[in-house]
mmCIF file of C-alpha atoms in Angstrom:
data_model
loop_
_atom_site.group_PDB
_atom_site.id
_atom_site.type_symbol
_atom_site.label_atom_id
_atom_site.label_comp_id
_atom_site.label_asym_id
_atom_site.label_seq_id
_atom_site.Cartn_x
_atom_site.Cartn_y
_atom_site.Cartn_z
ATOM 1 C CA MET A 1 -41.845 -76.012 116.794
ATOM 2 C CA ARG A 2 -42.217 -72.208 117.199
ATOM 3 C CA HIS A 3 -43.754 -71.028 120.432
ATOM 4 C CA GLU A 4 -46.872 -69.613 118.703
ATOM 5 C CA TYR A 5 -47.461 -72.921 116.897
ATOM 6 C CA SER A 6 -47.162 -74.830 120.171
ATOM 7 C CA GLN A 7 -49.609 -72.408 121.804
ATOM 8 C CA LEU A 8 -52.134 -72.946 119.005
ATOM 9 C CA LYS A 9 -51.733 -76.720 119.298
ATOM 10 C CA GLU A 10 -52.349 -76.508 123.035
ATOM 11 C CA TYR A 11 -55.493 -74.445 122.423
ATOM 12 C CA MET A 12 -56.694 -77.038 119.879
ATOM 13 C CA ASP A 13 -55.995 -79.922 122.231
ATOM 14 C CA GLN A 14 -58.030 -78.193 124.930
ATOM 15 C CA SER A 15 -60.877 -77.238 122.633
ATOM 16 C CA LYS A 16 -64.017 -79.328 122.325
ATOM 17 C CA LYS A 17 -65.279 -77.433 119.258
ATOM 18 C CA THR A 18 -62.836 -75.570 117.018
ATOM 19 C CA VAL A 19 -64.051 -73.553 114.020
ATOM 20 C CA ALA A 20 -61.882 -72.085 111.271
ATOM 21 C CA VAL A 21 -62.827 -68.866 109.544
ATOM 22 C CA THR A 22 -61.189 -68.461 106.142
ATOM 23 C CA GLY A 23 -61.033 -65.643 103.662
ATOM 24 C CA ALA A 24 -59.609 -64.445 100.422
ATOM 25 C CA GLY A 25 -56.008 -64.871 101.531
ATOM 26 C CA ILE A 26 -55.955 -68.623 101.202
ATOM 27 C CA SER A 27 -57.342 -68.419 97.628
ATOM 28 C CA TYR A 28 -56.006 -65.211 96.098
ATOM 29 C CA LEU A 29 -52.439 -65.840 97.217
ATOM 30 C CA TYR A 30 -52.835 -69.303 95.681
ATOM 31 C CA GLY A 31 -53.754 -67.908 92.285
ATOM 32 C CA MET A 32 -57.468 -67.126 92.432
ATOM 33 C CA ARG A 33 -58.398 -63.873 90.713
ATOM 34 C CA ARG A 34 -60.731 -61.274 92.165
ATOM 35 C CA LEU A 35 -64.086 -61.234 90.443
ATOM 36 C CA LYS A 36 -63.929 -57.492 89.694
ATOM 37 C CA ARG A 37 -60.554 -57.959 88.077
ATOM 38 C CA SER A 38 -62.051 -60.644 85.839
ATOM 39 C CA VAL A 39 -64.990 -58.416 84.964
ATOM 40 C CA GLY A 40 -62.599 -55.654 83.974
ATOM 41 C CA MET A 41 -64.174 -52.351 83.198
ATOM 42 C CA MET A 42 -67.661 -53.761 83.072
ATOM 43 C CA ASN A 43 -70.117 -52.943 85.868
ATOM 44 C CA ALA A 44 -70.188 -55.906 88.306
ATOM 45 C CA ARG A 45 -73.782 -55.322 89.329
ATOM 46 C CA ARG A 46 -74.868 -55.456 85.696
ATOM 47 C CA VAL A 47 -72.791 -58.550 84.878
ATOM 48 C CA PHE A 48 -73.877 -60.582 87.903
ATOM 49 C CA SER A 49 -77.518 -60.471 87.021
ATOM 50 C CA ALA A 50 -79.973 -62.835 85.329
ATOM 51 C CA SER A 51 -80.623 -60.306 82.533
ATOM 52 C CA TYR A 52 -76.965 -60.130 81.618
ATOM 53 C CA VAL A 53 -76.520 -63.929 81.756
ATOM 54 C CA ARG A 54 -79.595 -64.424 79.605
ATOM 55 C CA LYS A 55 -78.129 -62.283 76.848
ATOM 56 C CA ASN A 56 -74.430 -63.231 77.321
ATOM 57 C CA PRO A 57 -74.230 -66.741 78.803
ATOM 58 C CA GLU A 58 -70.833 -67.663 77.347
ATOM 59 C CA LYS A 59 -69.290 -64.291 78.324
ATOM 60 C CA PHE A 60 -70.472 -64.898 81.871
ATOM 61 C CA TYR A 61 -68.973 -68.373 81.797
ATOM 62 C CA ASP A 62 -65.638 -66.907 80.639
ATOM 63 C CA ILE A 63 -65.752 -64.500 83.617
ATOM 64 C CA MET A 64 -66.348 -67.385 85.998
ATOM 65 C CA LYS A 65 -63.641 -69.405 84.372
ATOM 66 C CA ASP A 66 -61.121 -66.597 84.708
ATOM 67 C CA ALA A 67 -62.051 -65.815 88.321
ATOM 68 C CA PHE A 68 -62.630 -69.299 89.710
ATOM 69 C CA LEU A 69 -62.813 -72.325 87.536
ATOM 70 C CA ASP A 70 -59.235 -72.651 86.181
ATOM 71 C CA VAL A 71 -57.799 -72.558 89.694
ATOM 72 C CA THR A 72 -60.529 -74.721 91.166
ATOM 73 C CA PHE A 73 -60.587 -77.501 88.596
ATOM 74 C CA ILE A 74 -57.019 -77.394 87.211
ATOM 75 C CA LYS A 75 -54.842 -76.468 90.224
ATOM 76 C CA GLY A 76 -57.224 -77.820 92.858
ATOM 77 C CA PRO A 77 -57.127 -77.099 96.641
ATOM 78 C CA SER A 78 -54.043 -75.643 98.242
ATOM 79 C CA ALA A 79 -52.084 -77.138 101.122
ATOM 80 C CA VAL A 80 -54.124 -75.113 103.609
ATOM 81 C CA HIS A 81 -57.435 -76.422 102.196
ATOM 82 C CA ARG A 82 -56.170 -80.002 102.510
ATOM 83 C CA GLN A 83 -54.684 -79.476 105.994
ATOM 84 C CA LEU A 84 -57.992 -78.147 107.287
ATOM 85 C CA ALA A 85 -59.775 -81.129 105.786
ATOM 86 C CA GLU A 86 -57.323 -83.443 107.503
ATOM 87 C CA LEU A 87 -57.817 -81.669 110.841
ATOM 88 C CA GLU A 88 -61.567 -82.198 110.479
ATOM 89 C CA ASN A 89 -61.012 -85.835 109.565
ATOM 90 C CA GLN A 90 -58.936 -86.233 112.728
ATOM 91 C CA GLY A 91 -61.670 -84.679 114.859
ATOM 92 C CA LYS A 92 -59.580 -81.601 115.656
ATOM 93 C CA LEU A 93 -61.723 -79.189 113.660
ATOM 94 C CA TYR A 94 -65.499 -79.011 113.897
ATOM 95 C CA GLY A 95 -66.175 -76.925 110.809
ATOM 96 C CA ILE A 96 -65.283 -74.051 108.523
ATOM 97 C CA VAL A 97 -66.922 -70.700 107.973
ATOM 98 C CA THR A 98 -65.660 -69.098 104.790
ATOM 99 C CA GLN A 99 -66.288 -65.946 102.767
ATOM 100 C CA ASN A 100 -64.813 -67.744 99.722
ATOM 101 C CA MET A 101 -67.088 -68.947 96.916
ATOM 102 C CA ASP A 102 -64.613 -71.246 95.161
ATOM 103 C CA CYS A 103 -65.670 -74.583 96.713
ATOM 104 C CA LEU A 104 -62.040 -75.484 97.389
ATOM 105 C CA HIS A 105 -62.737 -76.539 100.973
ATOM 106 C CA THR A 106 -65.357 -79.004 99.802
ATOM 107 C CA ILE A 107 -63.157 -80.304 96.983
ATOM 108 C CA ALA A 108 -60.337 -80.781 99.520
ATOM 109 C CA GLY A 109 -62.575 -83.092 101.575
ATOM 110 C CA SER A 110 -63.980 -80.800 104.278
ATOM 111 C CA LYS A 111 -67.518 -81.829 105.151
ATOM 112 C CA ASN A 112 -68.840 -79.159 107.496
ATOM 113 C CA VAL A 113 -68.402 -75.960 105.452
ATOM 114 C CA ILE A 114 -70.567 -72.849 105.514
ATOM 115 C CA GLU A 115 -69.985 -70.465 102.601
ATOM 116 C CA PHE A 116 -71.727 -67.374 103.900
ATOM 117 C CA GLN A 117 -71.504 -65.512 100.572
ATOM 118 C CA GLY A 118 -72.782 -68.574 98.705
ATOM 119 C CA SER A 119 -70.756 -70.398 96.093
ATOM 120 C CA PHE A 120 -71.005 -71.955 92.628
ATOM 121 C CA GLN A 121 -72.042 -75.155 94.365
ATOM 122 C CA ASP A 122 -75.524 -73.689 94.777
ATOM 123 C CA ASN A 123 -76.990 -72.733 91.407
ATOM 124 C CA ILE A 124 -80.358 -71.486 90.194
ATOM 125 C CA CYS A 125 -81.976 -71.459 86.789
ATOM 126 C CA ILE A 126 -82.543 -67.859 85.679
ATOM 127 C CA ASP A 127 -85.880 -68.791 84.098
ATOM 128 C CA CYS A 128 -87.694 -71.500 86.004
ATOM 129 C CA GLY A 129 -85.891 -71.270 89.335
ATOM 130 C CA ASN A 130 -84.856 -74.912 89.399
ATOM 131 C CA ARG A 131 -81.875 -75.478 91.780
ATOM 132 C CA SER A 132 -78.760 -77.491 91.124
ATOM 133 C CA ASN A 133 -76.533 -78.250 94.111
ATOM 134 C CA ASP A 134 -73.454 -79.467 92.318
ATOM 135 C CA TYR A 135 -70.273 -77.461 91.625
ATOM 136 C CA GLN A 136 -69.371 -80.000 88.865
ATOM 137 C CA VAL A 137 -71.878 -78.296 86.512
ATOM 138 C CA TRP A 138 -69.135 -75.668 86.083
ATOM 139 C CA ASN A 139 -66.563 -78.294 85.141
ATOM 140 C CA GLN A 140 -67.986 -79.105 81.681
ATOM 141 C CA GLY A 141 -66.141 -76.511 79.602
ATOM 142 C CA HIS A 142 -69.220 -74.442 78.857
ATOM 143 C CA MET A 143 -72.035 -72.511 80.487
ATOM 144 C CA PRO A 144 -74.186 -74.887 82.615
ATOM 145 C CA ARG A 145 -77.853 -75.232 81.641
ATOM 146 C CA CYS A 146 -80.996 -76.178 83.523
ATOM 147 C CA GLU A 147 -82.000 -79.823 83.194
ATOM 148 C CA LYS A 148 -85.675 -78.847 83.139
ATOM 149 C CA CYS A 149 -85.888 -75.894 80.736
ATOM 150 C CA GLY A 150 -82.432 -75.499 79.224
ATOM 151 C CA ALA A 151 -81.931 -71.876 80.440
ATOM 152 C CA PRO A 152 -78.574 -70.856 81.879
ATOM 153 C CA LEU A 153 -77.739 -71.552 85.522
ATOM 154 C CA MET A 154 -75.866 -69.084 87.711
ATOM 155 C CA PRO A 155 -74.767 -69.129 91.350
ATOM 156 C CA ALA A 156 -77.809 -68.337 93.442
ATOM 157 C CA SER A 157 -75.960 -65.726 95.500
ATOM 158 C CA PHE A 158 -75.188 -63.760 92.312
ATOM 159 C CA CYS A 159 -78.686 -63.938 90.917
ATOM 160 C CA ARG A 160 -80.385 -60.702 91.997
ATOM 161 C CA ASP A 161 -83.158 -60.574 89.431
ATOM 162 C CA ALA A 162 -84.133 -64.167 88.720
ATOM 163 C CA ARG A 163 -87.718 -65.353 88.547
ATOM 164 C CA VAL A 164 -87.472 -66.978 91.967
ATOM 165 C CA PRO A 165 -86.138 -64.735 94.766
ATOM 166 C CA ASP A 166 -83.214 -66.171 96.690
ATOM 167 C CA ASN A 167 -82.291 -65.763 100.359
ATOM 168 C CA THR A 168 -79.179 -67.971 100.281
ATOM 169 C CA SER A 169 -76.820 -65.358 101.661
ATOM 170 C CA GLN A 170 -79.082 -64.504 104.637
ATOM 171 C CA ASN A 171 -79.581 -68.154 105.531
ATOM 172 C CA SER A 172 -75.934 -68.979 105.181
ATOM 173 C CA MET A 173 -74.842 -66.119 107.387
ATOM 174 C CA LYS A 174 -77.261 -67.307 110.067
ATOM 175 C CA LYS A 175 -75.725 -70.771 109.892
ATOM 176 C CA ALA A 176 -72.234 -69.265 110.118
ATOM 177 C CA ALA A 177 -73.168 -67.246 113.179
ATOM 178 C CA ASP A 178 -74.794 -70.351 114.765
ATOM 179 C CA MET A 179 -71.580 -72.330 114.222
ATOM 180 C CA ILE A 180 -69.433 -69.596 115.719
ATOM 181 C CA SER A 181 -71.721 -69.433 118.716
ATOM 182 C CA GLU A 182 -70.964 -73.077 119.516
ATOM 183 C CA ALA A 183 -67.179 -72.793 119.257
ATOM 184 C CA ASP A 184 -64.749 -72.532 122.135
ATOM 185 C CA LEU A 185 -61.838 -71.832 119.741
ATOM 186 C CA VAL A 186 -62.037 -69.789 116.533
ATOM 187 C CA ILE A 187 -59.066 -69.768 114.145
ATOM 188 C CA VAL A 188 -59.118 -66.908 111.600
ATOM 189 C CA ILE A 189 -57.026 -67.560 108.493
ATOM 190 C CA GLY A 190 -56.367 -65.310 105.550
ATOM 191 C CA THR A 191 -59.171 -62.802 106.067
ATOM 192 C CA THR A 192 -59.187 -59.152 107.158
ATOM 193 C CA GLY A 193 -62.678 -59.567 108.593
ATOM 194 C CA PHE A 194 -65.200 -59.151 105.782
ATOM 195 C CA ARG A 195 -68.667 -59.159 107.419
ATOM 196 C CA SER A 196 -67.085 -60.474 110.608
ATOM 197 C CA ASP A 197 -69.340 -58.370 112.802
ATOM 198 C CA GLU A 198 -72.265 -60.524 111.646
ATOM 199 C CA TYR A 199 -70.800 -63.762 112.989
ATOM 200 C CA LEU A 200 -68.369 -62.713 115.714
ATOM 201 C CA SER A 201 -71.169 -60.967 117.582
ATOM 202 C CA ARG A 202 -72.373 -64.481 118.442
ATOM 203 C CA MET A 203 -69.044 -65.694 119.810
ATOM 204 C CA LYS A 204 -69.100 -66.534 123.481
ATOM 205 C CA PRO A 205 -66.989 -64.255 125.731
ATOM 206 C CA GLN A 206 -64.835 -67.130 126.892
ATOM 207 C CA THR A 207 -64.077 -68.368 123.375
ATOM 208 C CA ARG A 208 -60.493 -68.034 122.298
ATOM 209 C CA LEU A 209 -59.692 -66.313 119.036
ATOM 210 C CA VAL A 210 -56.445 -67.089 117.135
ATOM 211 C CA GLN A 211 -55.442 -65.243 113.996
ATOM 212 C CA ILE A 212 -53.074 -66.600 111.328
ATOM 213 C CA ASN A 213 -52.372 -63.738 108.936
ATOM 214 C CA LEU A 214 -49.153 -62.382 107.420
ATOM 215 C CA GLY A 215 -50.358 -58.807 107.737
ATOM 216 C CA GLU A 216 -52.199 -56.686 110.245
ATOM 217 C CA THR A 217 -56.011 -56.873 110.383
ATOM 218 C CA GLN A 218 -58.855 -55.757 112.588
ATOM 219 C CA PHE A 219 -58.445 -59.037 114.555
ATOM 220 C CA ASP A 220 -55.090 -57.954 115.977
ATOM 221 C CA ARG A 221 -56.665 -56.133 118.905
ATOM 222 C CA ILE A 222 -59.085 -58.896 119.905
ATOM 223 C CA ALA A 223 -57.120 -62.060 119.218
ATOM 224 C CA ASP A 224 -55.741 -64.116 122.084
ATOM 225 C CA LEU A 225 -52.919 -65.156 119.771
ATOM 226 C CA ASN A 226 -51.601 -63.536 116.565
ATOM 227 C CA ILE A 227 -49.419 -65.721 114.346
ATOM 228 C CA ARG A 228 -47.583 -63.863 111.542
ATOM 229 C CA ALA A 229 -46.749 -66.836 109.340
ATOM 230 C CA ASP A 230 -47.902 -68.787 106.360
ATOM 231 C CA ALA A 231 -50.871 -70.904 107.406
ATOM 232 C CA ALA A 232 -49.550 -73.974 105.527
ATOM 233 C CA GLU A 233 -46.399 -73.844 107.587
ATOM 234 C CA VAL A 234 -48.371 -73.541 110.842
ATOM 235 C CA PHE A 235 -50.650 -76.477 110.170
ATOM 236 C CA ASP A 236 -47.851 -78.587 108.785
ATOM 237 C CA ALA A 237 -46.051 -78.213 112.111
ATOM 238 C CA ILE A 238 -49.168 -79.033 114.101
ATOM 239 C CA LEU A 239 -50.154 -82.084 111.979
ATOM 240 C CA ASN A 240 -46.625 -83.503 112.128
ATOM 241 C CA GLU A 241 -45.991 -82.852 115.843
#
C-alpha cells in the first residue's frame, strides 16, 4: 500500500470521530451534469423558481432528469459512494458533509449525511407548502405532484418564491458545521472548497485534515496530508488492508 494510503489508514485508526466532506468531483467525474449546463442558455435564477415550475413543470422535470436523475436512478452510486457507506457501516466513519444534491450517498447506504445545499430528497409544494421527504418522488418518470393539492413539487433549496418560505440551506449548513466541530479527522474528497469557510471555521485546531483530490485546491496549504489519487483507489486499499 502506498505510503500516503497507510498514513490515512493510521489517522483513521487513531480517530474517534472521522467526517468526510465530499463535493462535485465524486459526482461530475462519474457522469453527473452541472445544473447550469442542463439549463443551457436559460437563466438559472428564473428556472429554479416556483413561478417557472408552475408554468413549465415538465420542462423543469426534464432539466432535473438531465442534471441528476438519469445518473442517480440508472447508474446509481459510484464506488466512492459505496466505500464511504461501508466505512460508516464498519464504524470507521462518523458521517458525511456534502455539497452534492444528488442523494447518491443516501442511496449507497450512508446514514449520517448532511447535504448543506439541500437535495431532491427534501421537496416542497409550490402552492400549499406541503413537504415530501422522499427522493423516490423523482423516480416516477414525470414531474412529482403534491399529495394534498396536486401542484408540482420542487426541491426546497431551489424554491425561492414558494408560498412557504424555506430555511433549509441555513439549517443544513449549521448541522454541517456542528458535525465538523465534533470531528478529530476530516477527509476532504473531490471538492475545491465550495462554502468551506462556513464549516471549517468550526474545526478544532487539533483536528487533522486530509485531502484526496487529483488536482490542486485551496486545501493544499492547510491539509496535514494531500493525496493525489483517485478516491476509489485509496479507499479500496484501506478497506482491503
